[in-house]
């Protein structure tokens, strides 16, 4: 057997030597010269000019004018005449009438006199106050009440002596006679009691209360009418001459309404 041939090793060349490249240091950056900001000189602040006050003149003193008092109006002599009806006497269940013409009440200025036009009929628990005029007195009184309300609502009522009655006064009296609303009753009482020479507030309030709903529902109650007239006459008796010479418009309207109802009660 032949020995294997001798393998001659190849000459290993060492790797070439890599020459390091010369690393250049980065250029040195020279800092730029930082200029400080310019010094801002403060501007001289001028104070605002002093405003000299203008010579404000005080307003002239107004001398009060010589106020003349309005002329004194002399009260007209408005008489509230008594109203008399001529019908036979009929006794009242509540006692004798406080307006009997034989007692001299007719001489009381402004009193409404009743004689036999409202009377009592029946006995015991059945006694009642009715309209005692001959004929259908109840129907006549109801019709008179309806007519009075129509005139009051339209403002067509004048006083018995022809004196003018304000529309507002007629409307107030109509409201009390129909609705009897509390505010209306109070307003009527106030109107009567605030007139110079007026009677007591109790008297005016009593009359206003008695008139409340006297003409409501088209049916006039005899006792309510009698009570209203008594309250009216009592208020007149408490009033002084100043009040009777210059009565409030509301009183004139009330007098007309009650007088016409009494007249109707005595229709033949």
XYZ file of N, CA and C in Angstrom, residues 42-266:
675
model
N -37.912 104.114 30.382
C -39.348 104.349 30.624
C -39.749 105.736 30.147
N -40.900 105.723 29.469
C -41.394 107.022 29.009
C -41.987 107.751 30.207
N -41.873 108.996 30.162
C -42.380 109.789 31.285
C -43.892 109.887 31.168
N -44.541 109.298 32.139
C -46.012 109.323 32.117
C -46.475 110.673 32.604
N -47.212 111.330 31.716
C -47.722 112.630 32.089
C -49.042 112.446 32.838
N -49.195 113.036 33.979
C -50.498 112.948 34.671
C -51.577 113.636 33.832
N -52.805 113.128 33.914
C -53.850 113.759 33.117
C -54.029 115.206 33.555
N -54.402 116.008 32.615
C -54.563 117.416 32.988
C -55.643 117.568 34.046
N -55.418 118.468 34.901
C -56.409 118.737 35.944
C -57.555 119.505 35.322
N -58.760 118.886 35.454
C -59.934 119.557 34.888
C -60.450 120.540 35.921
N -60.447 121.742 35.540
C -60.952 122.752 36.447
C -62.474 122.684 36.453
N -63.068 122.584 37.638
C -64.541 122.518 37.659
C -65.150 123.764 37.047
N -66.175 123.479 36.249
C -66.876 124.622 35.658
C -67.714 125.274 36.746
N -67.949 126.467 36.564
C -68.736 127.182 37.572
C -70.209 126.808 37.453
N -70.585 125.715 38.151
C -71.987 125.294 38.104
C -72.800 126.240 38.964
N -73.728 126.849 38.319
C -74.574 127.776 39.051
C -75.728 127.019 39.694
N -75.988 127.249 40.951
C -77.159 126.594 41.566
C -78.427 127.057 40.861
N -79.406 126.164 40.785
C -80.642 126.576 40.107
C -81.254 127.767 40.821
N -81.879 128.577 40.042
C -82.476 129.755 40.680
C -83.549 129.324 41.669
N -83.658 130.045 42.721
C -84.684 129.763 43.720
C -86.027 130.210 43.149
N -86.929 129.210 43.073
C -88.253 129.532 42.536
C -89.115 130.038 43.677
N -89.503 131.216 43.518
C -90.355 131.778 44.541
C -91.746 131.173 44.402
N -92.300 130.659 45.500
C -93.639 130.057 45.384
C -94.650 131.078 44.902
N -95.444 130.599 43.964
C -96.482 131.492 43.461
C -97.587 131.581 44.506
N -98.236 132.636 44.456
C -99.312 132.861 45.419
C -100.509 132.018 45.000
N -100.622 130.822 45.633
C -101.698 129.903 45.259
C -103.019 130.441 45.794
N -103.900 130.645 44.881
C -105.206 131.132 45.282
C -106.095 129.957 45.660
N -106.730 130.042 46.771
C -107.667 128.996 47.167
C -108.873 129.035 46.252
N -109.362 127.844 45.858
C -110.552 127.852 44.997
C -111.707 128.528 45.714
N -112.558 129.133 44.952
C -113.685 129.808 45.607
C -114.538 128.802 46.369
N -115.040 129.244 47.468
C -115.911 128.390 48.269
C -117.248 128.257 47.549
N -117.601 127.000 47.289
C -118.876 126.753 46.624
C -119.944 126.633 47.689
N -120.864 127.507 47.620
C -121.945 127.451 48.581
C -122.830 126.262 48.248
N -123.132 125.442 49.234
C -123.967 124.266 48.945
C -125.338 124.679 48.444
N -125.777 123.958 47.414
C -127.125 124.221 46.933
C -128.104 123.622 47.930
N -129.200 124.248 48.057
C -130.168 123.809 49.057
C -130.986 122.668 48.473
N -130.386 121.455 48.446
C -131.087 120.287 47.903
C -131.889 119.663 49.038
N -133.148 119.740 48.934
C -134.018 119.196 49.960
C -134.379 117.759 49.617
N -134.385 116.922 50.613
C -134.846 115.552 50.429
C -136.267 115.485 50.974
N -137.248 115.699 50.107
C -138.622 115.799 50.605
C -139.135 114.458 51.085
N -140.061 114.476 52.053
C -140.667 113.215 52.482
C -141.563 112.667 51.386
N -141.680 111.358 51.341
C -142.541 110.705 50.360
C -143.734 110.125 51.103
N -144.927 110.555 50.738
C -146.133 110.105 51.417
C -146.989 109.303 50.457
N -147.508 108.209 50.904
C -148.453 107.436 50.101
C -149.799 107.493 50.775
N -150.835 107.525 50.009
C -152.187 107.646 50.549
C -152.929 106.333 50.368
N -152.757 105.433 51.318
C -153.476 104.168 51.288
C -154.004 103.896 52.682
N -155.018 103.071 52.810
C -155.590 102.821 54.140
C -154.564 102.218 55.071
N -154.733 102.492 56.363
C -153.826 101.934 57.372
C -154.124 100.459 57.596
N -153.052 99.657 57.646
C -153.163 98.240 57.983
C -152.136 97.982 59.065
N -152.515 97.397 60.199
C -151.552 97.199 61.293
C -150.374 96.346 60.842
N -149.211 96.612 61.377
C -147.998 95.852 61.069
C -147.790 94.786 62.125
N -147.346 93.624 61.704
C -147.077 92.542 62.665
C -145.946 92.914 63.593
N -145.060 93.781 63.121
C -143.910 94.134 63.936
C -144.195 95.320 64.836
N -145.465 95.748 64.931
C -145.787 96.906 65.751
C -146.155 98.071 64.875
N -146.436 99.206 65.500
C -146.850 100.364 64.715
C -145.703 100.866 63.872
N -146.059 101.448 62.710
C -145.043 101.924 61.782
C -144.291 103.096 62.380
N -142.981 103.106 62.198
C -142.207 104.224 62.710
C -142.239 105.403 61.761
N -143.050 105.294 60.702
C -143.131 106.388 59.747
C -144.570 106.820 59.545
N -145.391 106.715 60.558
C -146.792 107.120 60.471
C -146.857 108.629 60.339
N -147.623 109.123 59.324
C -147.656 110.550 59.068
C -148.310 111.310 60.200
N -149.099 110.655 61.028
C -149.759 111.354 62.121
C -148.815 111.667 63.264
N -147.618 111.089 63.267
C -146.677 111.311 64.363
C -145.755 112.483 64.098
N -145.928 113.120 62.969
C -145.090 114.267 62.664
C -143.813 113.915 61.959
N -143.590 112.638 61.603
C -142.359 112.245 60.916
C -142.293 112.865 59.540
N -143.450 113.161 58.970
C -143.448 113.727 57.631
C -142.685 115.046 57.600
N -142.602 115.691 58.756
C -141.857 116.937 58.804
C -140.357 116.742 58.809
N -139.887 115.525 59.000
C -138.450 115.243 58.988
C -137.948 115.286 57.560
N -137.011 116.137 57.308
C -136.513 116.337 55.951
C -135.888 115.063 55.403
N -136.403 114.589 54.263
C -135.819 113.445 53.588
C -136.378 112.102 53.979
N -137.229 112.040 54.998
C -137.766 110.757 55.443
C -138.793 110.252 54.442
N -138.771 108.941 54.178
C -139.767 108.300 53.322
C -140.880 107.783 54.218
N -142.079 108.310 54.043
C -143.196 107.929 54.912
C -143.961 106.760 54.322
N -144.274 105.801 55.157
C -145.133 104.691 54.746
C -146.353 104.702 55.652
N -147.496 104.398 55.084
C -148.706 104.336 55.909
C -149.232 102.916 55.871
N -150.201 102.660 55.008
C -150.780 101.322 55.011
C -150.366 100.484 53.835
N -149.302 100.897 53.129
C -148.916 100.174 51.920
C -148.180 98.880 52.211
N -147.620 98.752 53.393
C -147.015 97.486 53.806
C -147.680 97.110 55.120
N -148.316 95.965 55.181
C -149.044 95.610 56.397
C -148.902 94.158 56.740
N -149.385 93.796 57.939
C -149.301 92.421 58.388
C -150.603 91.686 58.166
N -150.513 90.425 57.868
C -151.698 89.615 57.626
C -151.460 88.242 58.227
N -152.490 87.700 58.893
C -152.355 86.382 59.490
C -152.148 86.507 60.974
N -151.937 85.386 61.645
C -151.764 85.411 63.095
C -150.832 84.286 63.510
N -150.298 84.430 64.706
C -149.417 83.382 65.249
C -148.206 83.179 64.372
N -147.823 81.914 64.193
C -146.626 81.612 63.403
C -146.849 81.897 61.929
N -148.132 82.087 61.532
C -148.397 82.366 60.122
C -148.332 83.835 59.786
N -148.048 84.698 60.755
C -147.988 86.130 60.497
C -146.869 86.439 59.517
N -147.133 87.371 58.659
C -146.123 87.778 57.712
C -146.383 89.212 57.299
N -145.358 89.846 56.814
C -145.501 91.202 56.304
C -145.700 91.117 54.800
N -146.780 91.753 54.320
C -147.095 91.667 52.892
C -147.360 93.065 52.367
N -147.460 93.150 51.052
C -147.892 94.389 50.421
C -149.416 94.413 50.481
N -149.977 95.429 51.174
C -151.412 95.430 51.448
C -152.191 96.402 50.580
N -151.527 97.003 49.574
C -152.268 97.894 48.681
C -153.314 97.107 47.912
N -154.392 97.782 47.525
C -155.436 97.090 46.772
C -154.900 96.660 45.418
N -155.469 95.623 44.879
C -154.987 95.081 43.612
C -153.772 94.204 43.842
N -153.117 93.864 42.781
C -151.946 92.985 42.885
C -150.725 93.837 43.204
N -150.601 94.184 44.487
C -149.510 95.064 44.903
C -148.140 94.414 44.706
N -148.050 93.105 44.957
C -146.766 92.419 44.812
C -146.240 92.530 43.384
N -147.124 92.287 42.415
C -146.707 92.375 41.012
C -146.295 93.804 40.662
N -147.027 94.788 41.214
C -146.701 96.187 40.927
C -145.331 96.557 41.492
N -145.061 96.089 42.710
C -143.767 96.388 43.326
C -142.638 95.704 42.562
N -142.844 94.457 42.165
C -141.818 93.753 41.385
C -141.520 94.485 40.081
N -142.583 94.959 39.432
C -142.396 95.680 38.171
C -141.654 96.994 38.416
N -142.019 97.686 39.489
C -141.326 98.937 39.813
C -139.844 98.675 40.078
N -139.550 97.578 40.782
C -138.156 97.240 41.050
C -137.379 96.974 39.772
N -138.018 96.277 38.831
C -137.361 95.989 37.554
C -137.082 97.279 36.784
N -138.053 98.208 36.812
C -137.870 99.475 36.111
C -136.754 100.306 36.743
N -136.719 100.325 38.068
C -135.675 101.078 38.761
C -134.295 100.524 38.427
N -134.169 99.198 38.425
C -132.871 98.591 38.099
C -132.433 98.942 36.688
N -133.395 98.918 35.762
C -133.055 99.265 34.383
C -132.514 100.680 34.264
N -133.151 101.609 34.988
C -132.702 102.994 34.930
C -131.361 103.188 35.632
N -131.182 102.514 36.767
C -129.895 102.617 37.464
C -128.761 102.062 36.607
N -129.002 100.942 35.968
C -127.961 100.318 35.143
C -127.583 101.189 33.960
N -128.574 101.931 33.450
C -128.312 102.805 32.300
C -127.864 104.194 32.724
N -127.917 104.473 34.026
C -127.524 105.801 34.507
C -128.560 106.863 34.226
N -129.842 106.473 34.218
C -130.904 107.417 33.848
C -131.699 107.951 35.035
N -131.212 107.729 36.256
C -131.941 108.184 37.436
C -131.539 109.622 37.772
N -132.539 110.456 38.089
C -132.294 111.777 38.655
C -132.908 111.804 40.052
N -132.382 112.678 40.897
C -132.945 112.805 42.229
C -134.389 113.271 42.174
N -135.107 113.112 43.280
C -136.523 113.495 43.315
C -136.722 114.972 43.046
N -135.710 115.789 43.368
C -135.808 117.220 43.108
C -135.173 117.593 41.773
N -134.786 116.582 40.984
C -134.148 116.839 39.690
C -132.640 116.914 39.749
N -132.071 116.728 40.932
C -130.612 116.799 41.072
C -129.952 115.684 40.268
N -128.803 115.987 39.709
C -128.071 115.002 38.917
C -127.447 113.946 39.820
N -127.477 112.708 39.350
C -126.880 111.585 40.089
C -125.823 110.957 39.196
N -124.593 110.849 39.686
C -123.500 110.342 38.861
C -123.759 108.901 38.416
N -123.208 108.573 37.259
C -123.360 107.222 36.710
C -122.733 106.190 37.652
N -121.565 106.525 38.219
C -120.878 105.588 39.113
C -121.719 105.290 40.350
N -122.372 106.333 40.888
C -123.208 106.125 42.072
C -124.390 105.217 41.743
N -124.992 105.410 40.579
C -126.123 104.567 40.188
C -125.687 103.118 39.991
N -124.519 102.920 39.402
C -124.012 101.564 39.201
C -123.749 100.871 40.534
N -123.219 101.613 41.513
C -122.931 101.029 42.818
C -124.222 100.626 43.526
N -125.229 101.488 43.505
C -126.500 101.164 44.156
C -127.154 99.963 43.472
N -127.093 99.909 42.143
C -127.662 98.776 41.414
C -126.966 97.475 41.803
N -125.645 97.517 41.959
C -124.896 96.307 42.339
C -125.311 95.817 43.723
N -125.503 96.734 44.652
C -125.911 96.334 46.004
C -127.316 95.749 45.984
N -128.239 96.366 45.248
C -129.632 95.907 45.206
C -129.777 94.531 44.541
N -128.850 94.175 43.673
C -128.981 92.908 42.941
C -128.067 91.813 43.468
N -126.778 92.087 43.578
C -125.830 91.034 43.976
C -125.579 91.008 45.476
N -125.618 92.183 46.116
C -125.295 92.232 47.536
C -123.858 91.834 47.835
N -122.985 91.928 46.830
C -121.583 91.530 46.992
C -120.919 92.388 48.072
N -120.076 91.758 48.901
C -119.536 92.408 50.094
C -118.794 93.697 49.754
N -117.961 93.665 48.716
C -117.197 94.858 48.370
C -118.115 96.007 47.974
N -119.202 95.691 47.278
C -120.146 96.731 46.877
C -120.857 97.310 48.096
N -121.268 96.448 49.011
C -121.940 96.913 50.232
C -121.002 97.818 51.035
N -119.740 97.415 51.177
C -118.770 98.238 51.911
C -118.526 99.568 51.215
N -118.449 99.530 49.882
C -118.208 100.762 49.125
C -119.380 101.730 49.282
N -120.607 101.202 49.299
C -121.782 102.066 49.471
C -121.783 102.681 50.869
N -121.489 101.888 51.878
C -121.436 102.407 53.239
C -120.382 103.498 53.363
N -119.228 103.292 52.751
C -118.148 104.284 52.798
C -118.555 105.575 52.100
N -119.210 105.447 50.943
C -119.637 106.638 50.201
C -120.611 107.476 51.016
N -121.486 106.815 51.756
C -122.473 107.533 52.565
C -121.839 108.156 53.806
N -120.924 107.444 54.441
C -120.359 107.911 55.717
C -119.241 108.922 55.544
N -118.666 109.032 54.337
C -117.530 109.946 54.132
C -117.973 111.346 53.708
N -119.252 111.570 53.550
C -119.758 112.890 53.195
C -119.842 113.760 54.447
N -119.426 115.017 54.361
C -119.502 115.892 55.542
C -120.899 115.912 56.158
N -120.928 115.803 57.471
C -122.200 115.814 58.179
C -122.914 114.486 58.196
N -122.229 113.433 57.722
C -122.874 112.124 57.618
C -123.168 111.543 58.993
N -124.102 110.614 59.050
C -124.384 109.936 60.316
C -123.276 108.950 60.648
N -123.487 108.157 61.659
C -122.462 107.213 62.099
C -122.221 106.135 61.039
N -121.026 105.557 61.099
C -120.692 104.474 60.176
C -121.630 103.290 60.398
N -122.036 103.076 61.638
C -122.956 101.979 61.922
C -124.278 102.161 61.191
N -124.759 103.405 61.134
C -126.029 103.673 60.449
C -125.913 103.454 58.942
N -124.821 103.906 58.345
C -124.663 103.728 56.898
C -124.428 102.262 56.547
N -123.696 101.552 57.417
C -123.456 100.133 57.154
C -124.753 99.325 57.286
N -125.591 99.718 58.251
C -126.863 99.016 58.430
C -127.755 99.208 57.212
N -127.812 100.428 56.692
C -128.640 100.675 55.506
C -128.111 99.891 54.312
N -126.807 99.942 54.080
C -126.228 99.221 52.937
C -126.510 97.726 53.040
N -126.452 97.176 54.264
C -126.713 95.743 54.449
C -128.182 95.407 54.182
N -129.092 96.292 54.600
C -130.514 96.042 54.377
C -130.882 96.126 52.895
N -130.158 96.953 52.155
C -130.435 97.096 50.722
C -129.878 95.927 49.901
N -128.952 95.168 50.474
C -128.293 94.089 49.726
C -129.319 93.083 49.212
N -129.347 92.904 47.902
C -130.201 91.929 47.205
C -131.696 92.222 47.382
N -132.063 93.467 47.673
C -133.476 93.812 47.820
C -134.233 93.571 46.515
N -133.567 93.806 45.378
C -134.218 93.632 44.076
C -133.670 92.431 43.316
N -133.086 91.480 44.029
C -132.535 90.296 43.357
C -133.657 89.368 42.906
N -133.433 88.693 41.813
C -134.332 87.647 41.312
C -135.711 88.187 40.919
N -135.844 89.510 40.764
C -137.095 90.089 40.286
C -138.247 90.011 41.273
N -137.984 89.688 42.535
C -139.035 89.531 43.541
C -138.670 90.369 44.760
N -139.530 91.347 45.098
C -139.277 92.220 46.238
C -140.000 91.666 47.459
N -139.256 91.403 48.515
C -139.840 90.909 49.758
C -140.323 92.103 50.590
N -141.587 92.028 51.050
C -142.185 93.152 51.762
C -141.429 93.487 53.044
N -141.064 92.474 53.818
C -140.357 92.729 55.075
C -138.994 93.355 54.816
N -138.296 92.874 53.778
C -136.987 93.437 53.452
C -137.123 94.901 53.050
N -138.176 95.222 52.295
C -138.391 96.608 51.900
C -138.668 97.477 53.121
N -139.512 96.982 54.017
C -139.827 97.730 55.233
C -138.573 97.961 56.075
N -137.733 96.946 56.219
C -136.491 97.088 56.980
C -135.557 98.106 56.324
N -135.528 98.096 54.987
C -134.665 99.036 54.268
C -135.122 100.470 54.508
N -136.439 100.687 54.464
C -136.959 102.041 54.669
C -136.692 102.502 56.096
N -136.854 101.631 57.062
C -136.586 101.997 58.444
C -135.107 102.367 58.643
N -134.223 101.595 58.038
C -132.790 101.893 58.153
C -132.459 103.213 57.463
N -133.105 103.437 56.308
C -132.884 104.689 55.579
C -133.344 105.874 56.438
N -134.563 105.796 57.015
C -135.091 106.903 57.809
C -134.254 107.150 59.062
N -133.769 106.071 59.669
C -132.931 106.225 60.853
C -131.637 106.949 60.502
N -131.056 106.639 59.339
C -129.838 107.313 58.914
C -130.113 108.798 58.661
N -131.268 109.115 58.046
C -131.617 110.507 57.792
C -131.754 111.267 59.107
N -132.376 110.653 60.095
C -132.576 111.318 61.389
C -131.250 111.607 62.094
N -130.245 110.785 61.826
C -128.942 110.990 62.461
C -128.077 112.011 61.715
N -128.498 112.402 60.513
C -127.680 113.290 59.686
C -127.941 114.746 60.070
N -126.915 115.579 59.922
C -127.120 116.991 60.200
C -127.503 117.743 58.936
N -127.748 119.035 59.076
C -128.258 119.821 57.953
C -127.266 119.910 56.808
N -125.967 119.880 57.112
C -124.957 119.938 56.045
C -125.073 118.726 55.134
N -125.251 117.576 55.722
C -125.385 116.338 54.945
C -126.659 116.370 54.098
N -127.753 116.878 54.666
C -129.025 116.872 53.947
C -129.064 117.942 52.856
N -128.292 119.024 53.030
C -128.238 120.044 51.975
C -127.410 119.556 50.793
N -126.388 118.779 51.070
C -125.499 118.269 50.018
C -125.360 116.756 50.147
N -126.437 116.033 49.914
C -126.373 114.572 50.089
C -125.495 113.938 49.020
N -124.841 112.823 49.337
C -124.059 112.112 48.319
C -124.978 111.566 47.235
N -124.425 111.396 46.051
C -125.224 110.922 44.919
C -125.845 109.564 45.204
N -125.123 108.720 45.949
C -125.644 107.386 46.257
C -126.943 107.477 47.061
N -127.016 108.462 47.972
C -128.220 108.603 48.790
C -129.412 109.019 47.931
N -129.182 109.899 46.960
C -130.263 110.313 46.062
C -130.803 109.118 45.276
N -129.890 108.253 44.805
C -130.317 107.072 44.049
C -131.112 106.117 44.943
N -130.671 105.945 46.181
C -131.393 105.063 47.116
C -132.784 105.610 47.392
N -132.893 106.918 47.601
C -134.188 107.520 47.909
C -135.177 107.319 46.764
N -134.699 107.497 45.519
C -135.578 107.300 44.364
C -136.052 105.856 44.303
N -135.123 104.899 44.489
C -135.482 103.485 44.385
C -136.525 103.101 45.440
N -136.293 103.478 46.702
C -137.229 103.115 47.762
C -138.577 103.820 47.587
N -138.551 105.065 47.165
C -139.794 105.820 46.990
C -140.678 105.185 45.921
N -140.058 104.757 44.827
C -140.853 104.161 43.751
C -141.433 102.806 44.169
N -140.700 102.065 44.975
C -141.224 100.784 45.446
C -142.413 101.014 46.387
N -142.326 102.019 47.256
C -143.429 102.329 48.165
C -144.641 102.799 47.388
N -144.414 103.642 46.384
C -145.525 104.128 45.571
C -146.221 102.963 44.878
N -145.427 102.013 44.371
C -146.004 100.864 43.669
C -146.812 99.983 44.624
N -146.391 99.923 45.882
C -147.096 99.081 46.841
C -148.508 99.583 47.129
N -148.773 100.877 46.882
C -150.084 101.430 47.167
C -150.933 101.621 45.945
